[in-house]
Amino acid sequence: MSWDGALATKAQNYANSRRGDCNLIHSGSGENLAKGSVDFTGRHAIELWVAEKPNYNYDTNQCASGKVCRQYTQVVSRTSVRLGCGRARYNNGWWFICCNYSPSGNIIGRRPY
C-alpha cells in the first residue's frame, strides 16, 4: 500500500464538502468514512474499520446477519494498492475522515484476501 496524493486530495475535498451536514454518505466506491468527536484521527477511524473483522466470515465471504464489515474488507483488500485520506471538522465540532482506495476493493463475489 502506498500513499497517493491525488486520492488524498479527492478525500480531503470530499471531507470538506460534508462539513455542514455530518452525514456519512459515500461519494463512490473504494471509500471508507468515519466520524467522531474531540480529537478523532485517522488512526481512530482505521481502528473502527478493523474492529468490524469479527463480523466478516471468510468462508461465506459475507458479513454476519445484521452486522457491517465492508469497511474492514476494504481496509484489507489485496487489490487496493494506493490510499489517500482527508480529515475535516464539522460545523458542530465533530471530525469527518474519508479514505479512498485504488483500485477499489469490495468486489462482489471476490474475497478481500
mmCIF file with all atom_site columns, C-alpha atoms in Angstrom:
data_model
loop_
_atom_site.group_PDB
_atom_site.id
_atom_site.type_symbol
_atom_site.label_atom_id
_atom_site.label_alt_id
_atom_site.label_comp_id
_atom_site.label_asym_id
_atom_site.label_entity_id
_atom_site.label_seq_id
_atom_site.pdbx_PDB_ins_code
_atom_site.Cartn_x
_atom_site.Cartn_y
_atom_site.Cartn_z
_atom_site.occupancy
_atom_site.B_iso_or_equiv
_atom_site.pdbx_formal_charge
_atom_site.auth_seq_id
_atom_site.auth_comp_id
_atom_site.auth_asym_id
_atom_site.auth_atom_id
_atom_site.pdbx_PDB_model_num
ATOM 1   C CA . MET A 1 1   ? 0.000   0.000   0.000  1.00 0.00 ? 1   MET A CA 1
ATOM 2   C CA . SER A 1 2   ? 1.382   3.398   -0.912 1.00 0.00 ? 2   SER A CA 1
ATOM 3   C CA . TRP A 1 3   ? 0.161   6.921   -0.296 1.00 0.00 ? 3   TRP A CA 1
ATOM 4   C CA . ASP A 1 4   ? -1.431  8.626   -3.296 1.00 0.00 ? 4   ASP A CA 1
ATOM 5   C CA . GLY A 1 5   ? -1.558  12.416  -3.281 1.00 0.00 ? 5   GLY A CA 1
ATOM 6   C CA . ALA A 1 6   ? -4.358  12.598  -5.850 1.00 0.00 ? 6   ALA A CA 1
ATOM 7   C CA . LEU A 1 7   ? -6.528  10.248  -3.762 1.00 0.00 ? 7   LEU A CA 1
ATOM 8   C CA . ALA A 1 8   ? -5.713  12.315  -0.660 1.00 0.00 ? 8   ALA A CA 1
ATOM 9   C CA . THR A 1 9   ? -6.820  15.487  -2.446 1.00 0.00 ? 9   THR A CA 1
ATOM 10  C CA . LYS A 1 10  ? -10.038 13.790  -3.545 1.00 0.00 ? 10  LYS A CA 1
ATOM 11  C CA . ALA A 1 11  ? -10.672 12.562  0.016  1.00 0.00 ? 11  ALA A CA 1
ATOM 12  C CA . GLN A 1 12  ? -9.908  15.977  1.526  1.00 0.00 ? 12  GLN A CA 1
ATOM 13  C CA . ASN A 1 13  ? -12.196 17.767  -0.917 1.00 0.00 ? 13  ASN A CA 1
ATOM 14  C CA . TYR A 1 14  ? -14.999 15.345  -0.112 1.00 0.00 ? 14  TYR A CA 1
ATOM 15  C CA . ALA A 1 15  ? -14.411 15.665  3.646  1.00 0.00 ? 15  ALA A CA 1
ATOM 16  C CA . ASN A 1 16  ? -14.581 19.444  3.282  1.00 0.00 ? 16  ASN A CA 1
ATOM 17  C CA . SER A 1 17  ? -17.865 19.174  1.379  1.00 0.00 ? 17  SER A CA 1
ATOM 18  C CA . ARG A 1 18  ? -19.551 17.276  4.281  1.00 0.00 ? 18  ARG A CA 1
ATOM 19  C CA . ARG A 1 19  ? -18.803 19.929  6.944  1.00 0.00 ? 19  ARG A CA 1
ATOM 20  C CA . GLY A 1 20  ? -22.339 21.293  7.044  1.00 0.00 ? 20  GLY A CA 1
ATOM 21  C CA . ASP A 1 21  ? -24.449 18.144  7.401  1.00 0.00 ? 21  ASP A CA 1
ATOM 22  C CA . CYS A 1 22  ? -22.439 15.498  9.342  1.00 0.00 ? 22  CYS A CA 1
ATOM 23  C CA . ASN A 1 23  ? -23.808 12.670  7.168  1.00 0.00 ? 23  ASN A CA 1
ATOM 24  C CA . LEU A 1 24  ? -21.717 9.627   6.287  1.00 0.00 ? 24  LEU A CA 1
ATOM 25  C CA . ILE A 1 25  ? -22.746 9.498   2.642  1.00 0.00 ? 25  ILE A CA 1
ATOM 26  C CA . HIS A 1 26  ? -20.330 7.805   0.252  1.00 0.00 ? 26  HIS A CA 1
ATOM 27  C CA . SER A 1 27  ? -19.190 9.675   -2.826 1.00 0.00 ? 27  SER A CA 1
ATOM 28  C CA . GLY A 1 28  ? -18.389 6.440   -4.668 1.00 0.00 ? 28  GLY A CA 1
ATOM 29  C CA . SER A 1 29  ? -16.765 3.032   -4.420 1.00 0.00 ? 29  SER A CA 1
ATOM 30  C CA . GLY A 1 30  ? -13.415 2.318   -2.774 1.00 0.00 ? 30  GLY A CA 1
ATOM 31  C CA . GLU A 1 31  ? -14.086 4.720   0.066  1.00 0.00 ? 31  GLU A CA 1
ATOM 32  C CA . ASN A 1 32  ? -14.323 4.392   3.848  1.00 0.00 ? 32  ASN A CA 1
ATOM 33  C CA . LEU A 1 33  ? -15.913 7.061   6.028  1.00 0.00 ? 33  LEU A CA 1
ATOM 34  C CA . ALA A 1 34  ? -15.985 7.680   9.766  1.00 0.00 ? 34  ALA A CA 1
ATOM 35  C CA . LYS A 1 35  ? -16.822 10.464  12.166 1.00 0.00 ? 35  LYS A CA 1
ATOM 36  C CA . GLY A 1 36  ? -16.038 11.145  15.784 1.00 0.00 ? 36  GLY A CA 1
ATOM 37  C CA . SER A 1 37  ? -15.757 13.796  18.440 1.00 0.00 ? 37  SER A CA 1
ATOM 38  C CA . VAL A 1 38  ? -12.922 15.523  20.267 1.00 0.00 ? 38  VAL A CA 1
ATOM 39  C CA . ASP A 1 39  ? -9.553  14.536  18.706 1.00 0.00 ? 39  ASP A CA 1
ATOM 40  C CA . PHE A 1 40  ? -10.820 11.886  16.271 1.00 0.00 ? 40  PHE A CA 1
ATOM 41  C CA . THR A 1 41  ? -7.939  10.942  13.956 1.00 0.00 ? 41  THR A CA 1
ATOM 42  C CA . GLY A 1 42  ? -7.243  8.678   11.014 1.00 0.00 ? 42  GLY A CA 1
ATOM 43  C CA . ARG A 1 43  ? -5.868  6.116   13.454 1.00 0.00 ? 43  ARG A CA 1
ATOM 44  C CA . HIS A 1 44  ? -9.205  6.085   15.294 1.00 0.00 ? 44  HIS A CA 1
ATOM 45  C CA . ALA A 1 45  ? -11.049 5.637   12.008 1.00 0.00 ? 45  ALA A CA 1
ATOM 46  C CA . ILE A 1 46  ? -8.858  2.691   10.969 1.00 0.00 ? 46  ILE A CA 1
ATOM 47  C CA . GLU A 1 47  ? -9.369  1.096   14.388 1.00 0.00 ? 47  GLU A CA 1
ATOM 48  C CA . LEU A 1 48  ? -13.158 1.373   13.926 1.00 0.00 ? 48  LEU A CA 1
ATOM 49  C CA . TRP A 1 49  ? -12.987 -0.183  10.464 1.00 0.00 ? 49  TRP A CA 1
ATOM 50  C CA . VAL A 1 50  ? -10.679 -3.021  11.542 1.00 0.00 ? 50  VAL A CA 1
ATOM 51  C CA . ALA A 1 51  ? -12.932 -3.677  14.569 1.00 0.00 ? 51  ALA A CA 1
ATOM 52  C CA . GLU A 1 52  ? -15.501 -4.984  12.065 1.00 0.00 ? 52  GLU A CA 1
ATOM 53  C CA . LYS A 1 53  ? -13.316 -8.069  11.459 1.00 0.00 ? 53  LYS A CA 1
ATOM 54  C CA . PRO A 1 54  ? -15.388 -10.381 13.723 1.00 0.00 ? 54  PRO A CA 1
ATOM 55  C CA . ASN A 1 55  ? -18.427 -9.535  11.558 1.00 0.00 ? 55  ASN A CA 1
ATOM 56  C CA . TYR A 1 56  ? -16.774 -10.952 8.425  1.00 0.00 ? 56  TYR A CA 1
ATOM 57  C CA . ASN A 1 57  ? -16.984 -14.651 7.563  1.00 0.00 ? 57  ASN A CA 1
ATOM 58  C CA . TYR A 1 58  ? -14.230 -15.621 5.137  1.00 0.00 ? 58  TYR A CA 1
ATOM 59  C CA . ASP A 1 59  ? -15.821 -18.991 4.276  1.00 0.00 ? 59  ASP A CA 1
ATOM 60  C CA . THR A 1 60  ? -19.076 -17.393 3.113  1.00 0.00 ? 60  THR A CA 1
ATOM 61  C CA . ASN A 1 61  ? -17.431 -14.095 2.093  1.00 0.00 ? 61  ASN A CA 1
ATOM 62  C CA . GLN A 1 62  ? -20.275 -12.222 3.806  1.00 0.00 ? 62  GLN A CA 1
ATOM 63  C CA . CYS A 1 63  ? -20.970 -10.040 6.791  1.00 0.00 ? 63  CYS A CA 1
ATOM 64  C CA . ALA A 1 64  ? -22.801 -11.650 9.705  1.00 0.00 ? 64  ALA A CA 1
ATOM 65  C CA . SER A 1 65  ? -26.549 -11.109 9.600  1.00 0.00 ? 65  SER A CA 1
ATOM 66  C CA . GLY A 1 66  ? -27.397 -7.584  10.715 1.00 0.00 ? 66  GLY A CA 1
ATOM 67  C CA . LYS A 1 67  ? -23.721 -6.585  11.013 1.00 0.00 ? 67  LYS A CA 1
ATOM 68  C CA . VAL A 1 68  ? -21.396 -4.396  8.956  1.00 0.00 ? 68  VAL A CA 1
ATOM 69  C CA . CYS A 1 69  ? -17.977 -5.444  7.694  1.00 0.00 ? 69  CYS A CA 1
ATOM 70  C CA . ARG A 1 70  ? -17.421 -3.708  4.348  1.00 0.00 ? 70  ARG A CA 1
ATOM 71  C CA . GLN A 1 71  ? -15.116 -1.053  5.803  1.00 0.00 ? 71  GLN A CA 1
ATOM 72  C CA . TYR A 1 72  ? -12.959 -3.876  7.187  1.00 0.00 ? 72  TYR A CA 1
ATOM 73  C CA . THR A 1 73  ? -12.908 -5.750  3.879  1.00 0.00 ? 73  THR A CA 1
ATOM 74  C CA . GLN A 1 74  ? -11.877 -2.545  2.081  1.00 0.00 ? 74  GLN A CA 1
ATOM 75  C CA . VAL A 1 75  ? -9.004  -1.956  4.523  1.00 0.00 ? 75  VAL A CA 1
ATOM 76  C CA . VAL A 1 76  ? -7.639  -5.473  3.958  1.00 0.00 ? 76  VAL A CA 1
ATOM 77  C CA . SER A 1 77  ? -8.414  -5.759  0.238  1.00 0.00 ? 77  SER A CA 1
ATOM 78  C CA . ARG A 1 78  ? -5.466  -7.276  -1.639 1.00 0.00 ? 78  ARG A CA 1
ATOM 79  C CA . THR A 1 79  ? -6.461  -5.456  -4.833 1.00 0.00 ? 79  THR A CA 1
ATOM 80  C CA . SER A 1 80  ? -6.126  -1.959  -3.350 1.00 0.00 ? 80  SER A CA 1
ATOM 81  C CA . VAL A 1 81  ? -2.547  -0.705  -3.585 1.00 0.00 ? 81  VAL A CA 1
ATOM 82  C CA . ARG A 1 82  ? -2.929  3.078   -3.227 1.00 0.00 ? 82  ARG A CA 1
ATOM 83  C CA . LEU A 1 83  ? -4.539  5.118   -0.435 1.00 0.00 ? 83  LEU A CA 1
ATOM 84  C CA . GLY A 1 84  ? -5.329  8.742   0.248  1.00 0.00 ? 84  GLY A CA 1
ATOM 85  C CA . CYS A 1 85  ? -7.223  10.215  3.205  1.00 0.00 ? 85  CYS A CA 1
ATOM 86  C CA . GLY A 1 86  ? -8.645  13.533  4.300  1.00 0.00 ? 86  GLY A CA 1
ATOM 87  C CA . ARG A 1 87  ? -9.971  14.927  7.572  1.00 0.00 ? 87  ARG A CA 1
ATOM 88  C CA . ALA A 1 88  ? -12.304 17.872  8.157  1.00 0.00 ? 88  ALA A CA 1
ATOM 89  C CA . ARG A 1 89  ? -14.056 19.330  11.173 1.00 0.00 ? 89  ARG A CA 1
ATOM 90  C CA . TYR A 1 90  ? -17.826 19.510  11.006 1.00 0.00 ? 90  TYR A CA 1
ATOM 91  C CA . ASN A 1 91  ? -19.550 22.744  11.882 1.00 0.00 ? 91  ASN A CA 1
ATOM 92  C CA . ASN A 1 92  ? -20.711 21.042  15.129 1.00 0.00 ? 92  ASN A CA 1
ATOM 93  C CA . GLY A 1 93  ? -17.101 20.298  16.201 1.00 0.00 ? 93  GLY A CA 1
ATOM 94  C CA . TRP A 1 94  ? -17.006 16.600  15.236 1.00 0.00 ? 94  TRP A CA 1
ATOM 95  C CA . TRP A 1 95  ? -14.439 15.222  12.759 1.00 0.00 ? 95  TRP A CA 1
ATOM 96  C CA . PHE A 1 96  ? -15.070 13.536  9.416  1.00 0.00 ? 96  PHE A CA 1
ATOM 97  C CA . ILE A 1 97  ? -12.492 11.110  7.959  1.00 0.00 ? 97  ILE A CA 1
ATOM 98  C CA . CYS A 1 98  ? -12.567 9.964   4.340  1.00 0.00 ? 98  CYS A CA 1
ATOM 99  C CA . CYS A 1 99  ? -10.134 7.430   2.864  1.00 0.00 ? 99  CYS A CA 1
ATOM 100 C CA . ASN A 1 100 ? -10.089 6.495   -0.815 1.00 0.00 ? 100 ASN A CA 1
ATOM 101 C CA . TYR A 1 101 ? -8.537  3.251   -2.055 1.00 0.00 ? 101 TYR A CA 1
ATOM 102 C CA . SER A 1 102 ? -7.409  2.360   -5.559 1.00 0.00 ? 102 SER A CA 1
ATOM 103 C CA . PRO A 1 103 ? -8.177  0.136   -7.204 1.00 0.00 ? 103 PRO A CA 1
ATOM 104 C CA . SER A 1 104 ? -11.375 -0.197  -5.243 1.00 0.00 ? 104 SER A CA 1
ATOM 105 C CA . GLY A 1 105 ? -11.775 -3.325  -3.100 1.00 0.00 ? 105 GLY A CA 1
ATOM 106 C CA . ASN A 1 106 ? -15.083 -4.881  -2.053 1.00 0.00 ? 106 ASN A CA 1
ATOM 107 C CA . ILE A 1 107 ? -15.725 -6.514  -5.397 1.00 0.00 ? 107 ILE A CA 1
ATOM 108 C CA . ILE A 1 108 ? -18.908 -8.569  -5.214 1.00 0.00 ? 108 ILE A CA 1
ATOM 109 C CA . GLY A 1 109 ? -18.129 -12.280 -5.106 1.00 0.00 ? 109 GLY A CA 1
ATOM 110 C CA . ARG A 1 110 ? -14.378 -11.796 -4.566 1.00 0.00 ? 110 ARG A CA 1
ATOM 111 C CA . ARG A 1 111 ? -12.746 -12.383 -1.185 1.00 0.00 ? 111 ARG A CA 1
ATOM 112 C CA . PRO A 1 112 ? -10.661 -9.474  0.089  1.00 0.00 ? 112 PRO A CA 1
ATOM 113 C CA . TYR A 1 113 ? -7.585  -11.645 0.775  1.00 0.00 ? 113 TYR A CA 1
#
